[in-house]
GROMACS .gro file of N, CA and C in nm:
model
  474
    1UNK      N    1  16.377  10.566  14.793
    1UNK     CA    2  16.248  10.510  14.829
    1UNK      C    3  16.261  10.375  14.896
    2UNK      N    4  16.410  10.301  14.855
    2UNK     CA    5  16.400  10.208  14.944
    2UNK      C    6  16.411  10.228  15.084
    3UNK      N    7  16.439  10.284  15.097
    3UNK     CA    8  16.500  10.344  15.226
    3UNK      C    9  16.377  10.333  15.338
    4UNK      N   10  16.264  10.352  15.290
    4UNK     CA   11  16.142  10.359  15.363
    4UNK      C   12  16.063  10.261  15.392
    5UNK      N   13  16.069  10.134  15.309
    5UNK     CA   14  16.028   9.988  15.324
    5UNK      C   15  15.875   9.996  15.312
    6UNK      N   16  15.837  10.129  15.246
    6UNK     CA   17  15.677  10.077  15.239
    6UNK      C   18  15.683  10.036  15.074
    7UNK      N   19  15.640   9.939  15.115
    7UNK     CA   20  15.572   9.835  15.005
    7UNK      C   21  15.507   9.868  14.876
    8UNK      N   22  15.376   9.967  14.900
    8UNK     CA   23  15.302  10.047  14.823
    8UNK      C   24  15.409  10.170  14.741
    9UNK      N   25  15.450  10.208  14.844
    9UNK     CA   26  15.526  10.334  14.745
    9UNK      C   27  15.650  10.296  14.676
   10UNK      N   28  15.720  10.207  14.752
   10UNK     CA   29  15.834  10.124  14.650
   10UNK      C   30  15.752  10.059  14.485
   11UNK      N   31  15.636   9.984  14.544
   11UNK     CA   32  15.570   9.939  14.353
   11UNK      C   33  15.538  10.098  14.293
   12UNK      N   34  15.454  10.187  14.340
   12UNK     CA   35  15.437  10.264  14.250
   12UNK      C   36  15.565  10.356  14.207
   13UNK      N   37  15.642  10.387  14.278
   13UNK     CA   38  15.771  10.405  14.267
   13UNK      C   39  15.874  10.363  14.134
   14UNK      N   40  15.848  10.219  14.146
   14UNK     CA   41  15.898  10.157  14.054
   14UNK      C   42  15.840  10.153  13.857
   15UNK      N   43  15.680  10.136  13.935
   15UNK     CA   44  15.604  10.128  13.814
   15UNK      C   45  15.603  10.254  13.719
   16UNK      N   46  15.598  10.383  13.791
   16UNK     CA   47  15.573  10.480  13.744
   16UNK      C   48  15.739  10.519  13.611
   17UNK      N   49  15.788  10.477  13.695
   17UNK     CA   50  15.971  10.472  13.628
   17UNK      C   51  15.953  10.366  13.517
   18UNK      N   52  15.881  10.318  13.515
   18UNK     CA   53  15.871  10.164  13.418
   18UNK      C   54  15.804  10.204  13.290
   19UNK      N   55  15.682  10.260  13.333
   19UNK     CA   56  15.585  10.315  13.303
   19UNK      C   57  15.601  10.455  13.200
   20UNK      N   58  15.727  10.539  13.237
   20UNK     CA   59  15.802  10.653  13.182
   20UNK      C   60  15.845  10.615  13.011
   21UNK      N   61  15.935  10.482  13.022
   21UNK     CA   62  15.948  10.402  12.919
   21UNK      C   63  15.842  10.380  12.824
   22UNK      N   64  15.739  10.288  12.876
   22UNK     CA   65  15.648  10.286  12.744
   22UNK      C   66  15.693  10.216  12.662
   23UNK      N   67  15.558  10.208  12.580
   23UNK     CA   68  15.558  10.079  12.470
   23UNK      C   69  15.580   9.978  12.477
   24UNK      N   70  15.673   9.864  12.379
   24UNK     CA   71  15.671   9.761  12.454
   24UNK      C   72  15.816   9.741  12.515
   25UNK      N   73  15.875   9.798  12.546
   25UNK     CA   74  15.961   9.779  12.619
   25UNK      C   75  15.918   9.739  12.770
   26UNK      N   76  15.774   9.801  12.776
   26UNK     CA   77  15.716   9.793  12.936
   26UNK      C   78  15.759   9.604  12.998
   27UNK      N   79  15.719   9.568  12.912
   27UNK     CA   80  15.707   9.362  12.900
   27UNK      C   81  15.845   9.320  12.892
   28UNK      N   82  15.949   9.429  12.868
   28UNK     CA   83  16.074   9.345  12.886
   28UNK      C   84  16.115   9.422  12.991
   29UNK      N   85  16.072   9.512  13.075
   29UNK     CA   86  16.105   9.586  13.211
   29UNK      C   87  16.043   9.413  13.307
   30UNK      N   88  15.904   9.419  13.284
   30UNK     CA   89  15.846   9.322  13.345
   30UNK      C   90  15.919   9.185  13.364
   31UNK      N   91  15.993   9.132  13.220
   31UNK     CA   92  16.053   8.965  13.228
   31UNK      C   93  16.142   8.977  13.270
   32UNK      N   94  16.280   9.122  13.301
   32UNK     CA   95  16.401   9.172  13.325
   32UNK      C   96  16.403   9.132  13.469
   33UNK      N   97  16.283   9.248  13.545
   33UNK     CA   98  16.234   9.222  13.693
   33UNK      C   99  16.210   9.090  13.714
   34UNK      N  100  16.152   9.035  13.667
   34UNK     CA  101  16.091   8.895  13.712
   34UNK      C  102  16.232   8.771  13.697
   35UNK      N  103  16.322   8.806  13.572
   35UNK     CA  104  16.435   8.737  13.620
   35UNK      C  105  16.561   8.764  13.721
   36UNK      N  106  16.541   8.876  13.727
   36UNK     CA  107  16.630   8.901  13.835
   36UNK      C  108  16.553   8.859  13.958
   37UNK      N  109  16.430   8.892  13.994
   37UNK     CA  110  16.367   8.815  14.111
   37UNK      C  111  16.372   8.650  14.179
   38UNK      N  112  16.386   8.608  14.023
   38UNK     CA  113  16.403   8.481  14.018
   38UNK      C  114  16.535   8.390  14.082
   39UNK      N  115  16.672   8.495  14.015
   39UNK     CA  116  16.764   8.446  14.043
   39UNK      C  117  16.831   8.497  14.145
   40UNK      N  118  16.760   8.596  14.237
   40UNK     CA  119  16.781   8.634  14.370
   40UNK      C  120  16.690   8.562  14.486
   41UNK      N  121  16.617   8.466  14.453
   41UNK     CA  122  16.534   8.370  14.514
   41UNK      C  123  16.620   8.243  14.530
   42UNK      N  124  16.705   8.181  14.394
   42UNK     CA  125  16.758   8.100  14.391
   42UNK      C  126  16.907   8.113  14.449
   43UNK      N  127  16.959   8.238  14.473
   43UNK     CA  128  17.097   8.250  14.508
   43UNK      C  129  17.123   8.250  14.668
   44UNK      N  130  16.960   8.346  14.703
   44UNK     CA  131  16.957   8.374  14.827
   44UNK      C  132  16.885   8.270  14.913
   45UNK      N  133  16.794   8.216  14.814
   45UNK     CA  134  16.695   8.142  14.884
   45UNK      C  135  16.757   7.949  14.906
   46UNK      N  136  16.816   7.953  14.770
   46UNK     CA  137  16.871   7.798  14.795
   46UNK      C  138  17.020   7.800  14.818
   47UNK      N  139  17.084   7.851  14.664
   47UNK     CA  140  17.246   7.830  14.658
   47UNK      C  141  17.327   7.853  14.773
   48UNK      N  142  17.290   8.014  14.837
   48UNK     CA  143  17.397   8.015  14.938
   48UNK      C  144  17.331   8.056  15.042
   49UNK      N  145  17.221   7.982  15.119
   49UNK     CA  146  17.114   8.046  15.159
   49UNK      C  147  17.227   8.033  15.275
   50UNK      N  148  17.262   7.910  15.330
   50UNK     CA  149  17.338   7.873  15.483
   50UNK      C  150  17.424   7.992  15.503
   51UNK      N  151  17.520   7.989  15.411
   51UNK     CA  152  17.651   8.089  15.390
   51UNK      C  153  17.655   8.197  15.406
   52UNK      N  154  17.510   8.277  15.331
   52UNK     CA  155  17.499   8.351  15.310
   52UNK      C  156  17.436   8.441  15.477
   53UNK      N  157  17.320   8.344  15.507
   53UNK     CA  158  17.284   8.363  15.698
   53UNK      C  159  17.394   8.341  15.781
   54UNK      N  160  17.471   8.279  15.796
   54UNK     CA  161  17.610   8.283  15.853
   54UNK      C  162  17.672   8.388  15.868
   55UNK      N  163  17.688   8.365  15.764
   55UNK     CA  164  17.780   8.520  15.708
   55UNK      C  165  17.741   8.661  15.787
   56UNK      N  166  17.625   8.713  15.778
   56UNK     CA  167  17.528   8.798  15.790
   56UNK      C  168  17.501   8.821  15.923
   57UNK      N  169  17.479   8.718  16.012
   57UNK     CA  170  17.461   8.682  16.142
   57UNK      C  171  17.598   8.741  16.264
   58UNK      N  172  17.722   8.673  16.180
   58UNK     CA  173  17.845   8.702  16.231
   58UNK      C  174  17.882   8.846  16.253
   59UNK      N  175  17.844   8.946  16.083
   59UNK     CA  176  17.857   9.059  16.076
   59UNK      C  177  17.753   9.143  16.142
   60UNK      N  178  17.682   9.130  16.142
   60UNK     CA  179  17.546   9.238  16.196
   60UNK      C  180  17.517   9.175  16.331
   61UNK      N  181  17.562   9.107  16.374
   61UNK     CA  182  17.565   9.023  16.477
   61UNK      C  183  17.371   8.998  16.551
   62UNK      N  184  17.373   9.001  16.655
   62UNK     CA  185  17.260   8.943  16.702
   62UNK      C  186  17.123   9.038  16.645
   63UNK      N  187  17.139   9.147  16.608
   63UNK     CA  188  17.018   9.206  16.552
   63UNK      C  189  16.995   9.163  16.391
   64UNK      N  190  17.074   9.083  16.314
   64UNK     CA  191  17.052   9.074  16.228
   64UNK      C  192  17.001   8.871  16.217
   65UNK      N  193  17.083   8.823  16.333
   65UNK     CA  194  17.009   8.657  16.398
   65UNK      C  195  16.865   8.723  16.379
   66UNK      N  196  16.795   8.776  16.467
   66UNK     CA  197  16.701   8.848  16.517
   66UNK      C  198  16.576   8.872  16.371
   67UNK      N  199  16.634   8.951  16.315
   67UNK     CA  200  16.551   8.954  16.186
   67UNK      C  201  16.567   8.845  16.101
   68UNK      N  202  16.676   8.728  16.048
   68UNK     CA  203  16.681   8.620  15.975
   68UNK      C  204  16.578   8.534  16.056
   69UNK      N  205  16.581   8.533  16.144
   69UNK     CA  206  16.469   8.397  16.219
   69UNK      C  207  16.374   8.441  16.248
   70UNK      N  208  16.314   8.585  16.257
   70UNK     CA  209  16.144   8.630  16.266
   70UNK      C  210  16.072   8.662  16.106
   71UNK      N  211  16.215   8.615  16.013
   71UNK     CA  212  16.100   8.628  15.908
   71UNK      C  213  16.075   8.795  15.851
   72UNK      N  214  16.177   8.863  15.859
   72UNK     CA  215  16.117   9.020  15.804
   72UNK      C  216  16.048   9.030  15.774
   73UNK      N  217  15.947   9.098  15.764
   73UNK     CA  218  15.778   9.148  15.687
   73UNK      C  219  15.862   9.146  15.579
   74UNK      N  220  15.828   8.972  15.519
   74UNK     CA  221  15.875   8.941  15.346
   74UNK      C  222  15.766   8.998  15.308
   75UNK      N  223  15.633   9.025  15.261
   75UNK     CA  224  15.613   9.147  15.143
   75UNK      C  225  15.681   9.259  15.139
   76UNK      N  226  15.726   9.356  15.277
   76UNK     CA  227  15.795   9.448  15.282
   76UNK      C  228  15.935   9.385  15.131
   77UNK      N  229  16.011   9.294  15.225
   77UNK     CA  230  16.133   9.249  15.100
   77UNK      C  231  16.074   9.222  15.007
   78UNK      N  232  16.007   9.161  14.947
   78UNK     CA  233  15.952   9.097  14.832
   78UNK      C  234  15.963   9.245  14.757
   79UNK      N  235  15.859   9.336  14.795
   79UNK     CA  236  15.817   9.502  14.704
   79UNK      C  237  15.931   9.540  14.703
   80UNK      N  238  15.996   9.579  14.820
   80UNK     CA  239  16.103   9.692  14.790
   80UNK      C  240  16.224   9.612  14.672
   81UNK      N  241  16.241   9.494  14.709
   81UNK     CA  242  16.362   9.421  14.592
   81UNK      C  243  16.256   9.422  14.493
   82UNK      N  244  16.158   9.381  14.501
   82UNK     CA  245  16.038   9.368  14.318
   82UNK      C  246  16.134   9.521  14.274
   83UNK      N  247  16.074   9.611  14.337
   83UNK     CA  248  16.133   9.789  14.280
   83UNK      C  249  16.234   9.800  14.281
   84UNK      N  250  16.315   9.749  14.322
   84UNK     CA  251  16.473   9.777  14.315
   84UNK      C  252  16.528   9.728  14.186
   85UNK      N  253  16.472   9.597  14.126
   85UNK     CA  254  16.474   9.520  14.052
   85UNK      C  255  16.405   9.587  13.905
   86UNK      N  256  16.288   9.655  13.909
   86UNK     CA  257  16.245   9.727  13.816
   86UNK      C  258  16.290   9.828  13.788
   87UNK      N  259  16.350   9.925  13.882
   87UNK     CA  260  16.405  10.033  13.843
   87UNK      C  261  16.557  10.020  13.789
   88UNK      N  262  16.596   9.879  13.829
   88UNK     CA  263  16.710   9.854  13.745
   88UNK      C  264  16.729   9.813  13.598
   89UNK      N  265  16.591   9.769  13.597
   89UNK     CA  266  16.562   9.744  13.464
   89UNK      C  267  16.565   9.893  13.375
   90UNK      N  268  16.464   9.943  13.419
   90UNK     CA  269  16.462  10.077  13.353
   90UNK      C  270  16.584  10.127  13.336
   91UNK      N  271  16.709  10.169  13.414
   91UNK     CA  272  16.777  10.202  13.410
   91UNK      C  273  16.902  10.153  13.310
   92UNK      N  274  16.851  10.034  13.325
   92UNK     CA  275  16.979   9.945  13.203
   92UNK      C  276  16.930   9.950  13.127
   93UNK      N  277  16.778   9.943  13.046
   93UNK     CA  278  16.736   9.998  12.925
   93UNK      C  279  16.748  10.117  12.869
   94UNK      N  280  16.762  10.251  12.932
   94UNK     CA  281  16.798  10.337  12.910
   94UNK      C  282  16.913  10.325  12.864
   95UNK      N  283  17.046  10.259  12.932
   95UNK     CA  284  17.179  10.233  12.902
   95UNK      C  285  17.206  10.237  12.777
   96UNK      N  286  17.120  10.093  12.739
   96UNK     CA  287  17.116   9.965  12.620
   96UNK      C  288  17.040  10.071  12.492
   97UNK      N  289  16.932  10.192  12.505
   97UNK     CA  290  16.944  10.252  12.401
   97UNK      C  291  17.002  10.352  12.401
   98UNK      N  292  17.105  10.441  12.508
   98UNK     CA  293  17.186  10.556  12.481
   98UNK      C  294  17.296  10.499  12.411
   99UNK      N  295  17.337  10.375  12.453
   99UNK     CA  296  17.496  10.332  12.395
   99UNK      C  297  17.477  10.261  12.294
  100UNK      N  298  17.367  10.220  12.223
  100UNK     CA  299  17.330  10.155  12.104
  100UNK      C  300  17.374  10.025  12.084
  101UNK      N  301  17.324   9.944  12.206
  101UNK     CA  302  17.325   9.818  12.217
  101UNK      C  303  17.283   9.709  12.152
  102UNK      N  304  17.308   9.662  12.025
  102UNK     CA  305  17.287   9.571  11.882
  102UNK      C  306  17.239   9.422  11.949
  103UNK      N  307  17.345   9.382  12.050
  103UNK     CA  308  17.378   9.224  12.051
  103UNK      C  309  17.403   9.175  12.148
  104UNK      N  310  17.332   9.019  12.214
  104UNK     CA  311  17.375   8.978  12.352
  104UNK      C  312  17.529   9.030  12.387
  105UNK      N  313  17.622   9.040  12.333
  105UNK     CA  314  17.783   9.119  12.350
  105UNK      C  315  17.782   9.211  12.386
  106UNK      N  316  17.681   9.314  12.308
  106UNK     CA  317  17.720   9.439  12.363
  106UNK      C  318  17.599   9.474  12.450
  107UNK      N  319  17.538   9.416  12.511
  107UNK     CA  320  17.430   9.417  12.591
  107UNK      C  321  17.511   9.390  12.726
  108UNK      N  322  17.589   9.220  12.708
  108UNK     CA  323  17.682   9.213  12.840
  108UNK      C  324  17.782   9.309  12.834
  109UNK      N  325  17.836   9.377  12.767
  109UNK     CA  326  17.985   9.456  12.786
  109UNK      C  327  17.885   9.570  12.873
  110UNK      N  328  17.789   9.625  12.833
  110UNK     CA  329  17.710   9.710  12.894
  110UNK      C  330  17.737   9.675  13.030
  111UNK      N  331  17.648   9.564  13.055
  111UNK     CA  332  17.620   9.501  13.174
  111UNK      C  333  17.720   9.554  13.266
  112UNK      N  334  17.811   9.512  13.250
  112UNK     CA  335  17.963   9.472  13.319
  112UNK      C  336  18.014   9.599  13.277
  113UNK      N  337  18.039   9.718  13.274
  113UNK     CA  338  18.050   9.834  13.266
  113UNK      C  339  17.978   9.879  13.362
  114UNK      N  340  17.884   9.879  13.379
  114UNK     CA  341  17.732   9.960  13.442
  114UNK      C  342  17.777   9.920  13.559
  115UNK      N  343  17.761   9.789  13.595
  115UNK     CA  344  17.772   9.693  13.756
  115UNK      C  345  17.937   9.720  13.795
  116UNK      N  346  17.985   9.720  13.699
  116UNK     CA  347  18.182   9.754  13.777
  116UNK      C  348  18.181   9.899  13.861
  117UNK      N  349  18.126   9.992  13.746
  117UNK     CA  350  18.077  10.115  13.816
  117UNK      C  351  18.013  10.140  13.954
  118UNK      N  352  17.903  10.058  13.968
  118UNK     CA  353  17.835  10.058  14.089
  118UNK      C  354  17.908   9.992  14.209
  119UNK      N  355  17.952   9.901  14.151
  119UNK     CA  356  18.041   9.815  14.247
  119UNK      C  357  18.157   9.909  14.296
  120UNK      N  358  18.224   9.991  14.244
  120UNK     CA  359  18.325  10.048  14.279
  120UNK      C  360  18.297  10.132  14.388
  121UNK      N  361  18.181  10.222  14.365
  121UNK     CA  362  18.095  10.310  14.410
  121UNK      C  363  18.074  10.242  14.541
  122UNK      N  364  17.977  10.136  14.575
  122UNK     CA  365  17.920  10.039  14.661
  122UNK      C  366  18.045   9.991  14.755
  123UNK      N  367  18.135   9.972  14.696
  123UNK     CA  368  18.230   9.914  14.749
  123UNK      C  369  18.295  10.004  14.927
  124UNK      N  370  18.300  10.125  14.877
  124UNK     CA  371  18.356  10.228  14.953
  124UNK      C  372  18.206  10.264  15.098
  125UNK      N  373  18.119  10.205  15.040
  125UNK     CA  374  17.991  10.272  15.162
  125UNK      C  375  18.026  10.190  15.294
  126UNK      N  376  17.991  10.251  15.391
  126UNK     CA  377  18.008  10.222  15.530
  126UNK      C  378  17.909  10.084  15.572
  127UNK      N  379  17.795  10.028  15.487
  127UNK     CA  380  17.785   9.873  15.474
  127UNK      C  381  17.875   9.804  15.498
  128UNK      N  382  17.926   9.801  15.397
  128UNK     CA  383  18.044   9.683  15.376
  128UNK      C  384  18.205   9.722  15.483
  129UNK      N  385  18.183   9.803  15.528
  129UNK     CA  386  18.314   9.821  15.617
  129UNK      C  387  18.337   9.707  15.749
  130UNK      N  388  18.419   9.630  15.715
  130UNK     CA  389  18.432   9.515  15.814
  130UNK      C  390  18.382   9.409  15.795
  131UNK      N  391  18.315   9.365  15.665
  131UNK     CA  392  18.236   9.248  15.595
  131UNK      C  393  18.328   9.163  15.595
  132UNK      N  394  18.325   9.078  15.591
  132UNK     CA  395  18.347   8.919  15.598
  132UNK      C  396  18.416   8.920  15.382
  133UNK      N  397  18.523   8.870  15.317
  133UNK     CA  398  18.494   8.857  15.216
  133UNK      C  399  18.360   8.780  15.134
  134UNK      N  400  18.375   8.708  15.154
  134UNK     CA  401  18.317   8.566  15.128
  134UNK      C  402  18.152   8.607  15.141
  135UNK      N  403  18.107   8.715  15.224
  135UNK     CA  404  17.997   8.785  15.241
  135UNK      C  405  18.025   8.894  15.094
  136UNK      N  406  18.072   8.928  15.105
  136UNK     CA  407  18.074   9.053  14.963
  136UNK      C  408  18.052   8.997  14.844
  137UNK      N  409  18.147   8.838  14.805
  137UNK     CA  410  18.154   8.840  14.740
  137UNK      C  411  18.012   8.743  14.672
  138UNK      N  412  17.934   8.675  14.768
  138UNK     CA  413  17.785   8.655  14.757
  138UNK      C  414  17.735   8.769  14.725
  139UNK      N  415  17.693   8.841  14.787
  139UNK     CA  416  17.634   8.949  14.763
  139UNK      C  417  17.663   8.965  14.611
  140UNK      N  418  17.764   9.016  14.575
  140UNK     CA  419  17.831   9.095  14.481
  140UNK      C  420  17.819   9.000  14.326
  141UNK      N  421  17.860   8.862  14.369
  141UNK     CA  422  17.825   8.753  14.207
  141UNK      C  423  17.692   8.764  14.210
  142UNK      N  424  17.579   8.755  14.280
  142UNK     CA  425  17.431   8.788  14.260
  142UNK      C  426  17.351   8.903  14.206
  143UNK      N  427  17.432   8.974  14.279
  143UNK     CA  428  17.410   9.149  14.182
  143UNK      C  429  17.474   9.118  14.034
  144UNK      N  430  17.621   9.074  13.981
  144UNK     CA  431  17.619   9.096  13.859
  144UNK      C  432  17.540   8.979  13.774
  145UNK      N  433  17.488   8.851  13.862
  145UNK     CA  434  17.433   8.795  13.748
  145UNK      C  435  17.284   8.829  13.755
  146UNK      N  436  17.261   8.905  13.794
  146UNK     CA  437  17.105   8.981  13.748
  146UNK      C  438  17.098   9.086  13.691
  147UNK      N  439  17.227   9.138  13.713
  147UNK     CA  440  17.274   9.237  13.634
  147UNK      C  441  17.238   9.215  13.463
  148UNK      N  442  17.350   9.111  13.426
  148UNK     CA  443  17.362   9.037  13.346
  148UNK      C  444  17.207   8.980  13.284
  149UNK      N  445  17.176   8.915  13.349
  149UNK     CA  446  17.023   8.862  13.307
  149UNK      C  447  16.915   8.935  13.267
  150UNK      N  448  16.900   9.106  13.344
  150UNK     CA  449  16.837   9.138  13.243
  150UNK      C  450  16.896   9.227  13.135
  151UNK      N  451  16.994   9.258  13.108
  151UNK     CA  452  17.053   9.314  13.013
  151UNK      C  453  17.025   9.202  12.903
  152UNK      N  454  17.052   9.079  12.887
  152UNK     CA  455  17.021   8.980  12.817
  152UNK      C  456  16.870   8.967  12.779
  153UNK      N  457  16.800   8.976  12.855
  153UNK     CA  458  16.663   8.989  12.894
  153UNK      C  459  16.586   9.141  12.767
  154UNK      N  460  16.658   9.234  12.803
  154UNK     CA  461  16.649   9.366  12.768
  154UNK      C  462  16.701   9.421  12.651
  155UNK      N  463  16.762   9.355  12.561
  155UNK     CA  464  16.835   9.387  12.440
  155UNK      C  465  16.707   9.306  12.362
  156UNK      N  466  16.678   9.195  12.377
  156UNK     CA  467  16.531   9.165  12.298
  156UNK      C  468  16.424   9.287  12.314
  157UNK      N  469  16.436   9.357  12.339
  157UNK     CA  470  16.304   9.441  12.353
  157UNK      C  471  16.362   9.592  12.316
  158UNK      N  472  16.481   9.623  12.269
  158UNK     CA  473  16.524   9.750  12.254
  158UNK      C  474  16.531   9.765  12.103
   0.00000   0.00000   0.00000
């Protein structure tokens, strides 16, 4: 569904998956999303914002200049990462009660299990073929510490 960048169907998309869950877990799907939003604002938006457009610019070269300086239809980004972000939640809650996740420990061992997996996976897609390190590896510390955050986030509510 990301794939399609509409806005509308990425939230209901997301919600409905959120929504599957139930009870109150719904409110720690919600603070999970909202911290990972948070700290993909701050990674992307301040920490390595230069580095990170550099980076990006070099690799995707002038069509990707092109979209960094017109501003992408940010609600488009905003929804589809909001849903990307929720359905990750869902998904690591599911994790956190199949594997019987007790304790911030075994919430992060989760974490970092789950994200090594994906990463391995991710690693091999035709994206990243010819990336810049230093580009991956932004990318890649931002994914696991939201990873991380809501698993932390998400063991209070399981």
């Amino acid at each position: 569904w990301t794939r399609h960048g509409n806005p509308i169907m990425s939230a209901l998309s997301a919600l409905t998956a959120a929504s599957a869950v139930g009870g109150p877990q719904l409110g720690g799907i919600v603070v999970a999303t909202f911290a990972a939003q948070m700290i993909g604002m701050i990674w992307f938006g301040t920490a390595f914002s230069k580095p990170y457009s550099e980076a990006m610019v070099k690799f995707r070269g002038k069509k990707m200049d092109k979209i960094l300086s017109t501003g992408y239809p940010f609600n488009t980004m905003i929804a589809v990462s909001a849903g990307a972000a929720m359905l990750s939640a869902v998904a690591m809650l599911i994790a956190l009660r199949v594997l019987g996740a007790k304790n911030n420990l075994d919430a992060a061992s989760v974490a970092l299990a789950l994200w090594t997996g994906m990463k391995v996976v991710d690693a091999e897609a035709p994206v990243w073929q010819g990336a810049p390190l230093h580009l991956i590896l932004i990318t890649y510390s931002k994914s696991l510490a939201t990873t991380m955050a809501q698993a932390l986030v998400l063991i209070n509510f399981v």
